[in-house]
Coordinates of C-alpha atoms and ligand atoms in Angstrom, one line a residue:
X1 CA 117.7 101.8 100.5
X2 CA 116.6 100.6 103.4
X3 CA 118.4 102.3 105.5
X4 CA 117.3 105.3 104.0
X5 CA 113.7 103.9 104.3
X6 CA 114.1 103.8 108.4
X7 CA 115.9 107.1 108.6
X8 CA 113.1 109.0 106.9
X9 CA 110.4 106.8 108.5
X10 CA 110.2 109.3 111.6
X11 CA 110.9 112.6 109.2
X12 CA 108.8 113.2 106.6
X13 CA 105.6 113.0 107.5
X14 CA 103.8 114.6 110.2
X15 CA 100.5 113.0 110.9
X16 CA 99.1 109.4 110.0
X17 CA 96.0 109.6 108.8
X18 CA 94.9 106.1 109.0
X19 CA 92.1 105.8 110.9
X20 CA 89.1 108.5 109.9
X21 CA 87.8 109.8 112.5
X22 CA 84.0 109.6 113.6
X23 CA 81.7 112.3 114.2
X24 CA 80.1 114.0 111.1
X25 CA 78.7 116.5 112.0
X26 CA 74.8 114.9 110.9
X27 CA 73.0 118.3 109.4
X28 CA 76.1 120.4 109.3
X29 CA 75.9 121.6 105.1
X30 CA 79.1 123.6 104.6
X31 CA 82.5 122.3 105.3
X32 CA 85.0 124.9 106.1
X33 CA 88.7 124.1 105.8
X34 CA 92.0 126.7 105.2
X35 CA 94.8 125.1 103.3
X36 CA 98.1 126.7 103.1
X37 CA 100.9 125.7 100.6
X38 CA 104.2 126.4 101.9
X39 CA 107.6 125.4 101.7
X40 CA 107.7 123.0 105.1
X41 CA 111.7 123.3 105.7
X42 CA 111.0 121.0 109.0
X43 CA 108.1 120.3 110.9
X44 CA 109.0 117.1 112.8
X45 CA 111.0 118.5 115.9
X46 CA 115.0 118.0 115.8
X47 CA 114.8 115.1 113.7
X48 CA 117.3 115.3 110.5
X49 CA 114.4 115.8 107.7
X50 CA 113.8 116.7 104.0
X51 CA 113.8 120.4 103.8
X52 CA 112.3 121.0 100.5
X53 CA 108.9 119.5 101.2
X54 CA 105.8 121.7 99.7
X55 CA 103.4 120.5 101.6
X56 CA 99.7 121.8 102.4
X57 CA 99.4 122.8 106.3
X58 CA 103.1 121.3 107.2
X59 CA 101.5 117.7 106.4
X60 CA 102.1 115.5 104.5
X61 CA 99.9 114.3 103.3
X62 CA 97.8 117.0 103.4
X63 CA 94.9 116.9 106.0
X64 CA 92.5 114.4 105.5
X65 CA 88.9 116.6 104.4
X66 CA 85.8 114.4 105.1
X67 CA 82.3 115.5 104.3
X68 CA 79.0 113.4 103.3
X69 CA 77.1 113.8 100.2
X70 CA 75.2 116.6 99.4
X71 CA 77.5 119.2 101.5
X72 CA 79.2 122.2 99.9
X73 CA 83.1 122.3 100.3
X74 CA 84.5 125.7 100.9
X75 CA 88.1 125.8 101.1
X76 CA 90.0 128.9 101.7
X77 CA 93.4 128.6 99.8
X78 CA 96.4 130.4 100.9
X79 CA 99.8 130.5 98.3
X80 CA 102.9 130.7 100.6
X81 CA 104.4 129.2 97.5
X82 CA 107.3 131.4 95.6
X83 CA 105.5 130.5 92.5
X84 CA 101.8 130.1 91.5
X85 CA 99.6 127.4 92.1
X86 CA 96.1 126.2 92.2
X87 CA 94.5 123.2 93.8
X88 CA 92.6 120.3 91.6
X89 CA 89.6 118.3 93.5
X90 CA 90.6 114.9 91.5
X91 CA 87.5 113.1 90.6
X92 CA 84.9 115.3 91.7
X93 CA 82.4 115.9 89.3
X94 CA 82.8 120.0 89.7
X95 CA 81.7 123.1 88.3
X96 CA 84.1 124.1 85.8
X97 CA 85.3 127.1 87.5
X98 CA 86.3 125.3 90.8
X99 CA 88.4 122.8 88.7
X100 CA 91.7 124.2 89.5
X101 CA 93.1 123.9 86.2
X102 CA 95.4 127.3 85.7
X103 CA 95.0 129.5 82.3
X104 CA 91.9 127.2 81.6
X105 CA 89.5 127.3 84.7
X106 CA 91.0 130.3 86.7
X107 CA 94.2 132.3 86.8
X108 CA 96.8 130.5 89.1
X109 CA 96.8 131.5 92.2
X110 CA 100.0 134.0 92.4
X111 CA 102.6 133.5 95.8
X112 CA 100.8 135.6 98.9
X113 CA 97.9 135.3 97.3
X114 CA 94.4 133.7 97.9
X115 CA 91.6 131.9 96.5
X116 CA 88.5 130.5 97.8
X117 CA 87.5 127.3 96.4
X118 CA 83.7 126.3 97.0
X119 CA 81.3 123.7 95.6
X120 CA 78.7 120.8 96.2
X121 CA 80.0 117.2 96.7
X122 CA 77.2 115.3 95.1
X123 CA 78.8 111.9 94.9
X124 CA 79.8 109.6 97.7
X125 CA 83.5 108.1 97.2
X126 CA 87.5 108.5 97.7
X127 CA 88.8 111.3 95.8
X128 CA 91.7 113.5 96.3
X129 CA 93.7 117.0 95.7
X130 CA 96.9 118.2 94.5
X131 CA 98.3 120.8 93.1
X132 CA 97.6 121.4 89.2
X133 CA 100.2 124.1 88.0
X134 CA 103.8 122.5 87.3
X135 CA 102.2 119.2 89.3
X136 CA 105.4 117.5 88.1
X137 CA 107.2 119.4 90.6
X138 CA 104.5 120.6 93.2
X139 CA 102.9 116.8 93.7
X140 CA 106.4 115.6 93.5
X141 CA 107.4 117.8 96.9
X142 CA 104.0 116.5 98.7
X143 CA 101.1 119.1 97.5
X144 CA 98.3 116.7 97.8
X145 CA 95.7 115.3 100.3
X146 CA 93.2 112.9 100.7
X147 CA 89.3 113.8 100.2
X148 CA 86.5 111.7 101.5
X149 CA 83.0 112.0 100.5
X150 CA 80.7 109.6 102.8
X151 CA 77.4 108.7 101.9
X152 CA 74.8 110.1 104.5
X153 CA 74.2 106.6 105.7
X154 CA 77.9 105.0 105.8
X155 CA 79.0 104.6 109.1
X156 CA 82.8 105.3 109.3
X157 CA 85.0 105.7 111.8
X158 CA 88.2 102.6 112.7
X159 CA 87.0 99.9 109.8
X160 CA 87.6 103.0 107.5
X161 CA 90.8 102.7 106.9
X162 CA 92.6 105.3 104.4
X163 CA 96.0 104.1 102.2
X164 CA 97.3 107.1 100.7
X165 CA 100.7 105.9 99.1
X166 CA 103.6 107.5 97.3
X167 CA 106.6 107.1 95.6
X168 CA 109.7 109.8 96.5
X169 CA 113.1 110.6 94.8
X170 CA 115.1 110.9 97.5
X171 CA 118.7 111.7 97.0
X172 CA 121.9 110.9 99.1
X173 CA 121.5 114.0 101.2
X174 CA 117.9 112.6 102.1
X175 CA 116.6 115.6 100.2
X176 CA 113.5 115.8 97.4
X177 CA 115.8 114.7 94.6
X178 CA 115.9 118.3 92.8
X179 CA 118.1 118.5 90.4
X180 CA 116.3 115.8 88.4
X181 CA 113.0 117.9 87.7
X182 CA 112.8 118.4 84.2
X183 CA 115.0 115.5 83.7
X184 CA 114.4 114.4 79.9
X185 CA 114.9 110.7 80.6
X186 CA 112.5 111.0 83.1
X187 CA 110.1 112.7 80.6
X188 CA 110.5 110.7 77.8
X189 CA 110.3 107.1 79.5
X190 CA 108.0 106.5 82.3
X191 CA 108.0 109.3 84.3
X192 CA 109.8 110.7 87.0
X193 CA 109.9 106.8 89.7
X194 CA 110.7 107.3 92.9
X195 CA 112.9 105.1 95.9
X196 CA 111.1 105.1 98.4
X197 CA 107.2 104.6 99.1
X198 CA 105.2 106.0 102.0
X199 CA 102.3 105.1 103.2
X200 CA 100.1 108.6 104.8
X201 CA 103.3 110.2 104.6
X202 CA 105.5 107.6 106.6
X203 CA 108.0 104.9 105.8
X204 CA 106.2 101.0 106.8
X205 CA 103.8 102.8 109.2
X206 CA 101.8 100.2 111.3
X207 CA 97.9 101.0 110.8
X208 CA 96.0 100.2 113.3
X209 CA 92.7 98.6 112.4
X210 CA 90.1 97.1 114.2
X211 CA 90.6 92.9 116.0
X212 CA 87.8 91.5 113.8
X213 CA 84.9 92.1 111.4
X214 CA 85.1 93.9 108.3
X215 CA 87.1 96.6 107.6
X216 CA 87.0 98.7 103.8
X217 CA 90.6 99.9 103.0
X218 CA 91.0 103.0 100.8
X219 CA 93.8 102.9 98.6
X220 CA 95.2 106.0 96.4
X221 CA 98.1 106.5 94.4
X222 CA 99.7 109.9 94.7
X223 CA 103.0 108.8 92.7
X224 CA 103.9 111.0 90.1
X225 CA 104.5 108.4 87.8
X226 CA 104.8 105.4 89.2
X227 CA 102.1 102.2 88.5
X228 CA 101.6 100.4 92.1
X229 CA 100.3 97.1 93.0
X230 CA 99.6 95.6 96.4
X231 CA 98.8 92.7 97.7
X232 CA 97.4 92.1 101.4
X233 CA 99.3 89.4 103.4
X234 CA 98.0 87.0 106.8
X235 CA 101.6 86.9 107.2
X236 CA 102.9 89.1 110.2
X237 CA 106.1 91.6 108.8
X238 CA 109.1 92.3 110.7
X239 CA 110.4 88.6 110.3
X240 CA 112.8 89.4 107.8
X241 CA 116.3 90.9 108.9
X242 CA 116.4 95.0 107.9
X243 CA 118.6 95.1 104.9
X244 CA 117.0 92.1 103.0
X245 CA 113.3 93.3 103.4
X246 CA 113.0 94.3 100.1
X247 CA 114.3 91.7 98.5
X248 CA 112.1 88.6 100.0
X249 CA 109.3 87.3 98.3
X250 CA 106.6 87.1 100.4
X251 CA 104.7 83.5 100.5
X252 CA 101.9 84.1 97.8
X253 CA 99.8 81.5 99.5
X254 CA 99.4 84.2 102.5
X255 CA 97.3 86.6 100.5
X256 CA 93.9 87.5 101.5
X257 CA 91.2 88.0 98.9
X258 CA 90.6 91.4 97.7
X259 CA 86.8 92.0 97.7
X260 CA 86.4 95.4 94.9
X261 CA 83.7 97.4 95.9
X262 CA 84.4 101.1 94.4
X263 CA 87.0 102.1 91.7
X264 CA 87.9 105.8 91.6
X265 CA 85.1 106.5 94.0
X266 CA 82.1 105.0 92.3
X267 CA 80.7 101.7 93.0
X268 CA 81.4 99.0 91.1
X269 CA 79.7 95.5 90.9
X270 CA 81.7 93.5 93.0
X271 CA 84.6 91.5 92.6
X272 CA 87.6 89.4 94.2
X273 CA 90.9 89.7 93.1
X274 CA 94.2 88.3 95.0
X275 CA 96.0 92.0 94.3
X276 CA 95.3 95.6 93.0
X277 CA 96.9 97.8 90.7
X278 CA 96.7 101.2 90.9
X279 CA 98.3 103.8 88.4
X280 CA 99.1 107.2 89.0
X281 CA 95.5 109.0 90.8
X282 CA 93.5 106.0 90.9
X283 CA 91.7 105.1 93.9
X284 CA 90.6 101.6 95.0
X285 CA 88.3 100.6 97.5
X286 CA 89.0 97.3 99.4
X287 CA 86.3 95.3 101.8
X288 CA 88.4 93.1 103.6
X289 CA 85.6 90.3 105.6
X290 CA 87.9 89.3 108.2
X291 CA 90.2 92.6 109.9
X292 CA 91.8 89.4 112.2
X293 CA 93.7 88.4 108.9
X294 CA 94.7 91.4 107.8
X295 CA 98.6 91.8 108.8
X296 CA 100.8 93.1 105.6
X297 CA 100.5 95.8 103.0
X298 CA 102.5 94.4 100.2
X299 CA 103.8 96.4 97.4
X300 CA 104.6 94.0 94.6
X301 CA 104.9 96.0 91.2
X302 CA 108.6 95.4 91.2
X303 CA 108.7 92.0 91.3
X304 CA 110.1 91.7 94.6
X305 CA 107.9 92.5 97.8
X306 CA 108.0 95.1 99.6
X307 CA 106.9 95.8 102.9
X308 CA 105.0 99.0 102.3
X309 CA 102.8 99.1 105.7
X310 CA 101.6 96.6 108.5
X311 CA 98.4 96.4 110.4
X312 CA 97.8 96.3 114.1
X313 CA 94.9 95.0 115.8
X314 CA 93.2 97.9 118.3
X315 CA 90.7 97.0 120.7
X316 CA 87.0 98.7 118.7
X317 CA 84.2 100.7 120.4
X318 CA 82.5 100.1 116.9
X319 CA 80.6 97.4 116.2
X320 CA 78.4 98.1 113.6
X321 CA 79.0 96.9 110.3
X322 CA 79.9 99.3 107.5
X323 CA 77.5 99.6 104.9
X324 CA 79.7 98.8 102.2
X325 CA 78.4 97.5 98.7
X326 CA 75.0 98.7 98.2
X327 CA 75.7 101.8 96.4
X328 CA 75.0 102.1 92.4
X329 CA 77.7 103.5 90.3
X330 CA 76.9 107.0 89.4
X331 CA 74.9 106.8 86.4
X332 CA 74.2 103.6 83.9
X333 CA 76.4 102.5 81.1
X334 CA 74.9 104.9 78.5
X335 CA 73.9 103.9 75.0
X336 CA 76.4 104.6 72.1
X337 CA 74.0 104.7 69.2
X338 CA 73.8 107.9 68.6
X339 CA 77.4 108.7 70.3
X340 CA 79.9 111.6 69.2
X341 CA 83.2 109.9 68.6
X342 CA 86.7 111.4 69.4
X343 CA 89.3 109.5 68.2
X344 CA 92.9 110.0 70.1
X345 CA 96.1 108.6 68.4
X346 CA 98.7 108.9 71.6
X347 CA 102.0 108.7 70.3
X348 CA 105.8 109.7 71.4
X349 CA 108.5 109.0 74.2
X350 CA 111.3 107.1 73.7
X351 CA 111.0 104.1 71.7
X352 CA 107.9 105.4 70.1
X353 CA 107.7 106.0 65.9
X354 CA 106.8 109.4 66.4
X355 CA 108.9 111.7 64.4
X356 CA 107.7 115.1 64.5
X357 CA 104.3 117.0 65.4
X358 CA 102.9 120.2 65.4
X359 CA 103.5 122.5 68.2
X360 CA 102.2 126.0 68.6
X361 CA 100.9 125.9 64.7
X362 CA 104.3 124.4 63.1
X363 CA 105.9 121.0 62.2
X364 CA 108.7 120.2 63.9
X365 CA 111.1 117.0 64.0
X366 CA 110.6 115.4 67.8
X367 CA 114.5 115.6 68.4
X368 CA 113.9 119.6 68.1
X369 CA 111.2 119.3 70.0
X370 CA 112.8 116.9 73.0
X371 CA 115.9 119.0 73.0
X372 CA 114.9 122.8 72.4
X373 CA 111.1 122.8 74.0
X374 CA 110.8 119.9 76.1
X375 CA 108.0 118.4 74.4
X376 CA 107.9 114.8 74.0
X377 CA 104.5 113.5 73.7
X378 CA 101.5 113.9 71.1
X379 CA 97.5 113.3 71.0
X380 CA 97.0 113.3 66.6
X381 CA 99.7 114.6 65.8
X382 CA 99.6 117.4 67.8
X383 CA 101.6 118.6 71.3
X384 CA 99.0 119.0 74.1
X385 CA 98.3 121.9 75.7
X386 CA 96.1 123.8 77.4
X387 CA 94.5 125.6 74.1
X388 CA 94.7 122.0 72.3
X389 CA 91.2 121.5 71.9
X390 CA 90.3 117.5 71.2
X391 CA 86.6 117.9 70.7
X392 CA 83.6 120.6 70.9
X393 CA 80.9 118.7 72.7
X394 CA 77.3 120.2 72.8
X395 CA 75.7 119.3 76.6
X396 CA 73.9 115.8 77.0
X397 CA 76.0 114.1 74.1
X398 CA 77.1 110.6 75.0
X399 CA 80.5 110.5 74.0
X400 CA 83.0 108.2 73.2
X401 CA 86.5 109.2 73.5
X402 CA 88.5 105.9 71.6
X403 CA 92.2 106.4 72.9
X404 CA 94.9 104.3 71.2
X405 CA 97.8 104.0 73.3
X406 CA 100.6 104.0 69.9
X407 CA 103.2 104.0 72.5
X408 CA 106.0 101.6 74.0
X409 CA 104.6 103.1 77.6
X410 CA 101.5 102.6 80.1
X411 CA 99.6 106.1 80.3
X412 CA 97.0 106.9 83.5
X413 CA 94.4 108.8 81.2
X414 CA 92.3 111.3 83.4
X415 CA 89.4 113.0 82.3
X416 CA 88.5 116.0 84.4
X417 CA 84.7 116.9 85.4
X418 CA 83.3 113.6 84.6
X419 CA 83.7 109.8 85.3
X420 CA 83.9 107.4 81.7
X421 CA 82.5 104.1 81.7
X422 CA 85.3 101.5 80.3
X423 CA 86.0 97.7 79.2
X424 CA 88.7 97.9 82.1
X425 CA 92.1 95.2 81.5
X426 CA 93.1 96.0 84.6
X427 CA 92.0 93.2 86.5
X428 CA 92.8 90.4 84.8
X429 CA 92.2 89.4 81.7
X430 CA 88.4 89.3 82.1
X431 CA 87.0 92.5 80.3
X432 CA 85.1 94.4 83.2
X433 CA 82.8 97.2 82.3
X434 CA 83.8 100.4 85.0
X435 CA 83.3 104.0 85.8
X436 CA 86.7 105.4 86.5
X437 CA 87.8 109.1 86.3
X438 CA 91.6 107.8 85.1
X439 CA 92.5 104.5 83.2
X440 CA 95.4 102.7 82.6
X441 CA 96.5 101.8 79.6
X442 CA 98.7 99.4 78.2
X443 CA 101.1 100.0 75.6
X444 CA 99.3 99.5 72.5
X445 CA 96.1 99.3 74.0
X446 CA 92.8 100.7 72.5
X447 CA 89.9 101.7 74.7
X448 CA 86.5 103.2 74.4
X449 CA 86.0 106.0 77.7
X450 CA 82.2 106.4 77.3
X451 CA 80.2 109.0 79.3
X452 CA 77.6 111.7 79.1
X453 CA 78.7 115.1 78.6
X454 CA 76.1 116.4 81.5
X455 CA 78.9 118.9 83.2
X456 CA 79.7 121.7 81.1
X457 CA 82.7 123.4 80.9
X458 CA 86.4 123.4 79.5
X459 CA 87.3 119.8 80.8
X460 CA 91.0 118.6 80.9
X461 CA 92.3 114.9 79.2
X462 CA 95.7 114.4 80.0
X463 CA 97.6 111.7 81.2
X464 CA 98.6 111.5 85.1
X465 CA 102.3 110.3 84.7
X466 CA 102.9 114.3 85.2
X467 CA 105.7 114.8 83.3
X468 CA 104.0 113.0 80.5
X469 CA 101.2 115.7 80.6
X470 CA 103.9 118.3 80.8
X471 CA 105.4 117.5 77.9
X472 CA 102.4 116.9 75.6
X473 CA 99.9 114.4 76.6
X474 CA 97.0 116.6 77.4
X475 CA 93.8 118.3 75.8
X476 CA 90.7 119.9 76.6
X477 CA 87.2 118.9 75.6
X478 CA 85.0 121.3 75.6
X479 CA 81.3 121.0 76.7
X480 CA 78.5 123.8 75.9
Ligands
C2O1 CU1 94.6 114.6 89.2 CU2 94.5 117.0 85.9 O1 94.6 115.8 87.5
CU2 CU1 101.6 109.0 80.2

């Protein structure tokens, strides 16, 4: 493995995208950017690669777009694909017709074709994009990138630092693990987990960062499936001999308080923490006070640590002090008197107690429905879809979408087109009231996503584990 982990370190990814660059363009209102999916076979010189990367403009990840709030996006999209596509602007509060959700905001975008994506960033944060049609498979082979929206008086540049991680399936032939898409184990359990994590694209990268003050670290989770946590260490890496680094605890007593600041973009009251989970799309925003500490990227989910990236000091033009903490989350906590409830039973997967449901209008046992259609999952009773309406919504309603994870599995529940206010367990056992765009939920977990139905439109709720939404946790709610 970590062998493996060194032999791809130099391969698969093309450009670090650690530090963000400065220069914003002050004034400049529409940001033009091209991305291209393609097939990259092998973009890293001679060097023995994966060639069955999709990737968007031979990176991986895809190029870093940066604008401040209040600028339009427009994004000309180019499918060199051999199958259809369409790109999803994760988090961003959009119109509905920019959403990139195929058959239910716009026709997929067919291969040689194009499609022009263009709308208004009108909140600050760390979002991102991936691809949206068969994203089990199209995420999977690297269609995603990292989307900055600054506020118009953040200064940025090297304490910005951007974390973009992900979990691969790499096989013996140090391929994208193929054959295994579709696999119904991998569908039915906890979705399609990886073997080896990159950080912006590379294997243990070393980030440089500035030699003291504060830096704010950006974290994302691109996995498919799999539910990270990390941990920050003053301990330096590369102590530990090659083929035992995964299996070393690092000392605990090393870790560096986590300062919280935003949580899937938005701002967040803030608070310490000594490590960070993140599950599939969810984005964290770290303020670190002291960058001289910072030396190790620990990824600790397993249970043993793993080295995922380590820091190193760079000499900084900058010294200005990010403004980092004194944003306000979107909008308030909305009142819930007068609230339109939506109740969602989630039920199925393996170990589950569900037995049948109702797919395209008929009953069927889930063993039929496992074997013959792929379908493993249910929201009341019903297999998602994309025509699976949850709830008709009339504009301004303050809903309250209760989801009851009835399942022996954690789900990453995203809501499209708006952020939720939530009693977050994720941090602890302390209940913390949050505006996320995804949650995670434990198994058997009930939670009330709260939020104002201001954005109208046919808005996607699925579950991010993307084979999970594949094979029947999604729904739309419709707003009008
Ligand atoms: Cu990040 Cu429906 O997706
Ligand atoms: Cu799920």
């Amino acid at each position: 493995m970590s062998s493996r982990r060194n032999f791809l370190q130099q391969s698969i990814a093309c450009f670090s995208l650690s530090a963000i660059p400065t220069g914003l363009m002050a004034g400049e209102k529409v940001r033009h950017y091209q991305l291209t999916a393609e097939p990259t076979p092998n973009f890293f010189d001679d060097k023995p690669v994966p060639t069955n990367l999709w990737l968007y403009n031979r990176q991986s990840p895809g190029p870093l777009i940066s604008a401040t709030k209040g600028d339009i996006l427009d994004v000309e999209f180019i499918n060199n694909l051999k199958q259809p596509t369409t790109i999803h602007w994760h988090g961003i509060r959009n119109i509905n017709e920019m959403d990139g959700v195929p058959d239910l905001t716009q026709a997929a975008v067919e291969p040689g074709e194009r499609f022009r994506y263009r709308f208004p960033l009108n909140d600050a944060g760390t979002f991102w994009y991936h691809a949206h049609n068969k994203a089990w498979e199209q995420v999977a082979r690297g269609l995603y990138g990292p989307l900055i929206v600054w506020d118009s008086d953040e200064i940025s540049g090297d304490r910005d630092v951007l974390i973009v991680a992900d979990d691969w399936l790499i096989n013996e032939e140090e391929q994208i693990d193929a054959t295994s898409f579709g696999s119904l184990g991998h569908w039915s359990h906890g979705g399609r987990l990886g073997n080896a994590l990159s950080i912006n694209g590379k294997f243990a990268p070393s980030l440089p960062i500035p030699s003291a003050g504060p830096v704010r670290l950006r974290l994302i989770n691109t996995a498919n499936a799999r539910v990270l946590t990390f941990a920050l260490s003053s301990a330096a890496s590369g102590n530990m001999p090659e083929d035992q680094s995964g299996d070393q605890a690092g000392d605990p007593s090393d870790n560096l308080v986590l300062r919280v600041i935003n949580i899937d973009g938005s701002p967040c009251a803030p608070f310490d923490v000594d490590r960070v989970t993140l599950g599939p799309a969810q984005r964290v925003d770290l303020e670190i006070s002291d960058a001289s500490q910072l030396k190790t990227l620990l990824e600790i989910s397993t249970g043993q640590t793993l080295e995922a990236a380590s820091f190193k000091s760079i000499a900084t033009v900058q010294t200005e002090q990010t403004r980092l903490t004194e944003s306000r989350p979107y909008y308030p906590q909305p009142n819930t008197t007068n609230a339109k409830l939506v109740d969602i039973h989630m039920q199925g997967g393996a170990m589950g107690n569900l037995s049948s449901a109702i797919f395209e209008g008929e009953m069927r046992g889930l063993r039929d429905l496992a074997v013959n259609e792929q379908k493993l999952w249910a929201f009341n009773g019903n297999i998602g879809g994309y025509d699976h309406i949850l709830a008709e919504i009339n504009l301004g309603e303050v809903v309250v979408v209760r989801v009851w994870n009835d399942s022996a599995w954690p789900h990453s529940m995203h809501l499209h087109g708006q952020h939720f206010w939530v009693n977050s367990r994720e941090f602890g056992t302390e209940q913390r009231p949050l505006l996320r765009d995804t949650y995670l939920l434990q198994p058997r977990e009930k939670a009330d996503l709260v939020f104002v139905a201001d954005n109208p439109g046919m808005w996607l709720f699925h579950c991010h584990m993307l084979e999970h939404h594949a094979s029947g946790m999604g729904g739309v709610i419709a707003v009008s």
